[in-house]
PDB file of C-alpha atoms in Angstrom:
ATOM      1  CA  ARG A   6       0.000   0.000   0.000  1.00 51.00           C
ATOM      2  CA  LEU A   7       2.806   2.407   0.920  1.00 51.00           C
ATOM      3  CA  TYR A   8       4.524   1.630  -2.376  1.00 51.00           C
ATOM      4  CA  ASN A   9       1.389   2.634  -4.312  1.00 58.00           C
ATOM      5  CA  ILE A  10       1.091   5.869  -2.350  1.00 54.00           C
ATOM      6  CA  THR A  11       4.758   6.628  -2.963  1.00 52.00           C
ATOM      7  CA  GLU A  12       4.365   5.990  -6.677  1.00 55.00           C
ATOM      8  CA  GLN A  13       1.430   8.406  -6.815  1.00 57.00           C
ATOM      9  CA  LEU A  14       3.417  11.018  -4.909  1.00 55.00           C
ATOM     10  CA  LEU A  15       6.278  10.834  -7.387  1.00 55.00           C
ATOM     11  CA  GLU A  16       3.763  11.679 -10.126  1.00 59.00           C
ATOM     12  CA  ALA A  17       2.419  14.699  -8.209  1.00 55.00           C
ATOM     13  CA  ARG A  18       2.547  18.103  -9.861  1.00 56.00           C
ATOM     14  CA  ASP A  19       2.157  20.359  -6.827  1.00 59.00           C
ATOM     15  CA  VAL A  20       5.568  21.314  -5.444  1.00 59.00           C
ATOM     16  CA  GLY A  21       4.252  22.033  -1.952  1.00 65.00           C
ATOM     17  CA  PHE A  22       2.485  18.689  -1.906  1.00 62.00           C
ATOM     18  CA  LEU A  23       5.775  16.917  -2.668  1.00 61.00           C
ATOM     19  CA  ASN A  24       7.324  18.522   0.393  1.00 63.00           C
ATOM     20  CA  LYS A  25       4.452  17.450   2.667  1.00 66.00           C
ATOM     21  CA  ALA A  26       4.382  13.972   1.164  1.00 64.00           C
ATOM     22  CA  ALA A  27       8.110  13.481   1.688  1.00 61.00           C
ATOM     23  CA  LEU A  28       7.844  14.588   5.307  1.00 64.00           C
ATOM     24  CA  CYS A  29       4.948  12.167   5.874  1.00 65.00           C
ATOM     25  CA  LEU A  30       6.888   9.291   4.305  1.00 60.00           C
ATOM     26  CA  LEU A  31       9.916  10.143   6.404  1.00 61.00           C
ATOM     27  CA  ARG A  32       7.845   9.889   9.579  1.00 63.00           C
ATOM     28  CA  THR A  33       6.698   6.379   8.643  1.00 60.00           C
ATOM     29  CA  GLY A  34      10.333   5.239   8.615  1.00 62.00           C
ATOM     30  CA  GLU A  35       9.740   3.272   5.431  1.00 61.00           C
ATOM     31  CA  GLN A  36      10.559   3.899   1.807  1.00 64.00           C
ATOM     32  CA  GLU A  37      13.599   6.039   2.694  1.00 77.00           C
ATOM     33  CA  GLU A  38      14.973   5.894  -0.838  1.00 84.00           C
ATOM     34  CA  TYR A  39      11.708   7.226  -2.247  1.00 81.00           C
ATOM     35  CA  THR A  40      11.605   9.875   0.451  1.00 81.00           C
ATOM     36  CA  ALA A  41      15.132  10.938  -0.534  1.00 88.00           C
ATOM     37  CA  GLN A  42      14.016  11.134  -4.168  1.00 88.00           C
ATOM     38  CA  LEU A  43      11.045  13.288  -3.158  1.00 81.00           C
ATOM     39  CA  PHE A  44      13.256  15.643  -1.152  1.00 85.00           C
ATOM     40  CA  GLU A  45      15.689  15.987  -4.056  1.00 92.00           C
ATOM     41  CA  LEU A  46      12.860  16.506  -6.525  1.00 86.00           C
ATOM     42  CA  TYR A  47      11.271  19.125  -4.273  1.00 84.00           C
ATOM     43  CA  ALA A  48      14.588  21.002  -3.920  1.00 91.00           C
ATOM     44  CA  ARG A  49      15.238  20.861  -7.678  1.00 91.00           C
ATOM     45  CA  LEU A  50      11.739  22.098  -8.486  1.00 86.00           C
ATOM     46  CA  CYS A  51      12.056  24.988  -6.016  1.00 87.00           C
ATOM     47  CA  TYR A  52      15.445  25.869  -7.504  1.00 90.00           C
ATOM     48  CA  THR A  53      14.115  25.777 -11.071  1.00 87.00           C
ATOM     49  CA  GLN A  54      11.018  27.740 -10.109  1.00 85.00           C
ATOM     50  CA  ARG A  55      13.180  30.456  -8.540  1.00 87.00           C
ATOM     51  CA  ILE A  56      15.333  30.689 -11.670  1.00 86.00           C
ATOM     52  CA  CYS A  57      12.239  30.976 -13.869  1.00 84.00           C
ATOM     53  CA  GLU A  58      10.723  33.684 -11.661  1.00 84.00           C
ATOM     54  CA  GLU A  59      13.928  35.724 -11.589  1.00 80.00           C
ATOM     55  CA  ARG A  60      14.875  35.161 -15.243  1.00 75.00           C
ATOM     56  CA  GLY A  61      16.835  38.110 -16.565  1.00 71.00           C
ATOM     57  CA  ASN A  62      17.544  39.469 -13.072  1.00 77.00           C
ATOM     58  CA  ILE A  63      20.058  36.835 -12.044  1.00 77.00           C
ATOM     59  CA  MET A  64      23.569  35.783 -12.845  1.00 80.00           C
ATOM     60  CA  LEU A  65      24.023  32.069 -13.482  1.00 78.00           C
ATOM     61  CA  PRO A  66      25.143  29.826 -11.925  1.00 84.00           C
ATOM     62  CA  LEU A  67      22.801  30.650  -9.083  1.00 86.00           C
ATOM     63  CA  PRO A  68      23.606  28.921  -5.799  1.00 89.00           C
ATOM     64  CA  PRO A  69      20.690  27.114  -4.163  1.00 93.00           C
ATOM     65  CA  ALA A  70      18.805  29.109  -1.511  1.00 94.00           C
ATOM     66  CA  GLN A  71      18.940  28.026   2.146  1.00 95.00           C
ATOM     67  CA  HIS A  72      15.513  26.399   1.866  1.00 92.00           C
ATOM     68  CA  GLU A  73      16.661  24.364  -1.157  1.00 94.00           C
ATOM     69  CA  LYS A  74      19.949  23.447   0.523  1.00 96.00           C
ATOM     70  CA  LYS A  75      18.034  22.109   3.511  1.00 92.00           C
ATOM     71  CA  TYR A  76      16.098  19.684   1.313  1.00 91.00           C
ATOM     72  CA  PHE A  77      19.179  18.675  -0.664  1.00 96.00           C
ATOM     73  CA  SER A  78      20.849  17.864   2.656  1.00 94.00           C
ATOM     74  CA  TYR A  79      17.841  15.776   3.766  1.00 91.00           C
ATOM     75  CA  ALA A  80      18.035  13.841   0.505  1.00 93.00           C
ATOM     76  CA  ALA A  81      21.812  13.391   0.796  1.00 95.00           C
ATOM     77  CA  LYS A  82      21.623  12.007   4.319  1.00 93.00           C
ATOM     78  CA  LEU A  83      18.835   9.599   3.398  1.00 91.00           C
ATOM     79  CA  PHE A  84      20.629   8.384   0.260  1.00 94.00           C
ATOM     80  CA  ALA A  85      23.805   7.787   2.315  1.00 94.00           C
ATOM     81  CA  LYS A  86      21.822   5.939   4.981  1.00 91.00           C
ATOM     82  CA  CYS A  87      20.103   3.743   2.371  1.00 91.00           C
ATOM     83  CA  SER A  88      23.446   2.951   0.756  1.00 92.00           C
ATOM     84  CA  GLN A  89      24.969   1.893   4.064  1.00 91.00           C
ATOM     85  CA  GLN A  90      21.936  -0.195   5.005  1.00 88.00           C
ATOM     86  CA  ARG A  91      22.157  -2.042   1.696  1.00 86.00           C
ATOM     87  CA  GLY A  92      25.859  -2.783   1.868  1.00 87.00           C
ATOM     88  CA  ILE A  93      27.304   0.327   0.185  1.00 85.00           C
ATOM     89  CA  LYS A  94      25.629   0.798  -3.196  1.00 89.00           C
ATOM     90  CA  PHE A  95      27.450   3.064  -5.665  1.00 91.00           C
ATOM     91  CA  ASP A  96      24.300   4.544  -7.210  1.00 92.00           C
ATOM     92  CA  LEU A  97      22.807   5.556  -3.854  1.00 94.00           C
ATOM     93  CA  SER A  98      26.159   6.875  -2.630  1.00 95.00           C
ATOM     94  CA  SER A  99      26.643   8.958  -5.781  1.00 95.00           C
ATOM     95  CA  ASP A 100      23.111  10.330  -5.271  1.00 96.00           C
ATOM     96  CA  ALA A 101      24.188  11.291  -1.743  1.00 96.00           C
ATOM     97  CA  PHE A 102      27.356  12.948  -3.083  1.00 97.00           C
ATOM     98  CA  ARG A 103      25.383  14.939  -5.682  1.00 96.00           C
ATOM     99  CA  ASN A 104      22.932  16.169  -3.055  1.00 97.00           C
ATOM    100  CA  PHE A 105      25.676  17.057  -0.572  1.00 97.00           C
ATOM    101  CA  VAL A 106      27.385  19.285  -3.157  1.00 96.00           C
ATOM    102  CA  CYS A 107      24.034  20.850  -4.119  1.00 96.00           C
ATOM    103  CA  ALA A 108      23.510  21.627  -0.420  1.00 96.00           C
ATOM    104  CA  GLY A 109      26.980  23.177  -0.194  1.00 95.00           C
ATOM    105  CA  MET A 110      28.044  20.480   2.276  1.00 96.00           C
ATOM    106  CA  TYR A 111      31.433  19.856   0.698  1.00 96.00           C
ATOM    107  CA  GLU A 112      33.016  18.342   3.818  1.00 96.00           C
ATOM    108  CA  ASP A 113      30.252  15.720   3.940  1.00 96.00           C
ATOM    109  CA  ALA A 114      30.679  14.991   0.227  1.00 96.00           C
ATOM    110  CA  ALA A 115      34.428  14.502   0.708  1.00 96.00           C
ATOM    111  CA  GLU A 116      33.770  12.284   3.731  1.00 96.00           C
ATOM    112  CA  LEU A 117      31.689   9.933   1.545  1.00 95.00           C
ATOM    113  CA  ILE A 118      34.774   9.426  -0.601  1.00 95.00           C
ATOM    114  CA  ASN A 119      37.310   9.275   2.250  1.00 95.00           C
ATOM    115  CA  CYS A 120      35.311   6.743   4.299  1.00 93.00           C
ATOM    116  CA  GLY A 121      34.522   4.502   1.353  1.00 91.00           C
ATOM    117  CA  ILE A 122      30.765   5.101   1.511  1.00 92.00           C
ATOM    118  CA  LEU A 123      31.134   6.264  -2.091  1.00 92.00           C
ATOM    119  CA  PRO A 124      33.082   3.265  -3.371  1.00 91.00           C
ATOM    120  CA  ILE A 125      35.411   4.341  -6.167  1.00 90.00           C
ATOM    121  CA  GLN A 126      37.070   1.066  -7.124  1.00 85.00           C
ATOM    122  CA  ASP A 127      38.075   1.623 -10.740  1.00 90.00           C
ATOM    123  CA  SER A 128      38.472   4.271 -13.434  1.00 90.00           C
ATOM    124  CA  GLN A 129      34.841   3.910 -14.544  1.00 92.00           C
ATOM    125  CA  SER A 130      33.426   4.704 -11.098  1.00 92.00           C
ATOM    126  CA  PHE A 131      35.979   7.530 -10.752  1.00 93.00           C
ATOM    127  CA  GLN A 132      34.814   9.027 -14.049  1.00 93.00           C
ATOM    128  CA  GLU A 133      31.179   8.845 -12.951  1.00 92.00           C
ATOM    129  CA  VAL A 134      31.958  10.789  -9.776  1.00 93.00           C
ATOM    130  CA  TYR A 135      34.239  13.200 -11.637  1.00 92.00           C
ATOM    131  CA  LYS A 136      31.361  14.004 -14.024  1.00 91.00           C
ATOM    132  CA  LEU A 137      29.511  15.381 -11.005  1.00 89.00           C
ATOM    133  CA  CYS A 138      32.409  17.816 -10.501  1.00 90.00           C
ATOM    134  CA  ILE A 139      32.882  19.200 -13.998  1.00 86.00           C
ATOM    135  CA  PRO A 140      30.801  22.007 -15.544  1.00 78.00           C
ATOM    136  CA  SER A 141      27.558  21.179 -17.289  1.00 80.00           C
ATOM    137  CA  SER A 142      24.335  23.181 -17.380  1.00 83.00           C
ATOM    138  CA  LEU A 143      24.423  26.537 -15.620  1.00 82.00           C
ATOM    139  CA  MET A 144      20.857  25.835 -14.471  1.00 85.00           C
ATOM    140  CA  ASP A 145      21.871  22.733 -12.508  1.00 91.00           C
ATOM    141  CA  PRO A 146      21.789  23.208  -8.713  1.00 93.00           C
ATOM    142  CA  ALA A 147      25.339  21.800  -8.557  1.00 93.00           C
ATOM    143  CA  ALA A 148      26.656  24.398 -11.023  1.00 92.00           C
ATOM    144  CA  SER A 149      28.014  26.630  -8.235  1.00 91.00           C
ATOM    145  CA  PHE A 150      29.992  23.713  -6.824  1.00 93.00           C
ATOM    146  CA  ARG A 151      31.282  22.802 -10.275  1.00 92.00           C
ATOM    147  CA  LYS A 152      32.410  26.374 -10.849  1.00 91.00           C
ATOM    148  CA  ASP A 153      34.222  26.404  -7.489  1.00 89.00           C
ATOM    149  CA  PHE A 154      35.743  22.974  -8.171  1.00 91.00           C
ATOM    150  CA  LYS A 155      37.054  24.127 -11.549  1.00 89.00           C
ATOM    151  CA  ARG A 156      38.582  27.243  -9.943  1.00 90.00           C
ATOM    152  CA  ARG A 157      39.948  25.139  -7.070  1.00 86.00           C
ATOM    153  CA  ALA A 158      38.217  27.436  -4.568  1.00 86.00           C
ATOM    154  CA  ASP A 159      39.139  27.028  -0.915  1.00 92.00           C
ATOM    155  CA  LYS A 160      35.666  25.936   0.131  1.00 92.00           C
ATOM    156  CA  CYS A 161      35.780  22.821  -2.069  1.00 92.00           C
ATOM    157  CA  GLN A 162      39.419  21.846  -1.430  1.00 94.00           C
ATOM    158  CA  CYS A 163      38.268  18.923   0.709  1.00 95.00           C
ATOM    159  CA  VAL A 164      36.468  17.364  -2.278  1.00 95.00           C
ATOM    160  CA  LEU A 165      39.387  18.105  -4.587  1.00 94.00           C
ATOM    161  CA  THR A 166      41.811  16.488  -2.124  1.00 95.00           C
ATOM    162  CA  ALA A 167      39.591  13.412  -1.763  1.00 95.00           C
ATOM    163  CA  MET A 168      39.349  13.059  -5.551  1.00 93.00           C
ATOM    164  CA  LYS A 169      43.130  13.430  -5.938  1.00 93.00           C
ATOM    165  CA  ARG A 170      43.708  10.792  -3.270  1.00 93.00           C
ATOM    166  CA  VAL A 171      41.439   8.329  -5.099  1.00 93.00           C
ATOM    167  CA  ALA A 172      43.002   9.145  -8.479  1.00 91.00           C
ATOM    168  CA  SER A 173      46.487   8.485  -7.127  1.00 92.00           C
ATOM    169  CA  ARG A 174      45.607   4.945  -6.026  1.00 88.00           C
ATOM    170  CA  LEU A 175      43.828   3.934  -9.250  1.00 84.00           C
TER     171      LEU A 175
END
């Protein structure tokens, strides 16, 4: 029954409803992966909505607002928890990494790499994580991080150091 409700929620079109639905699912303690997806979706929709409303009055890349960062961090923590509960799954851990950088939580993103929660075992997995660090769309919530990473800004040195450490052992 919960699975059916979750599936319906993922098809919802009301952004505010997604937020409430994710919070309700979180309280049940079940379907944590779906809850993480809802939180990420809610944060991305809020981010995109803000860009659309301010179109022409903003300079891209636009960093996520505090409200959006909060929901990206919820998603990141849930994705990391799900990955650990399932025996360290790369896809869930990379989802956690992506959400941590969207939330501006660079230390937490680096910690995923340093502690092995984001298992980078070969060049293919390294490339997949590295793709999350290189510039893409300026409208992506991670664009600010990618810009800082490219410039080797102080605030993302922890992620850069973690990536260098992994690259040196591959």
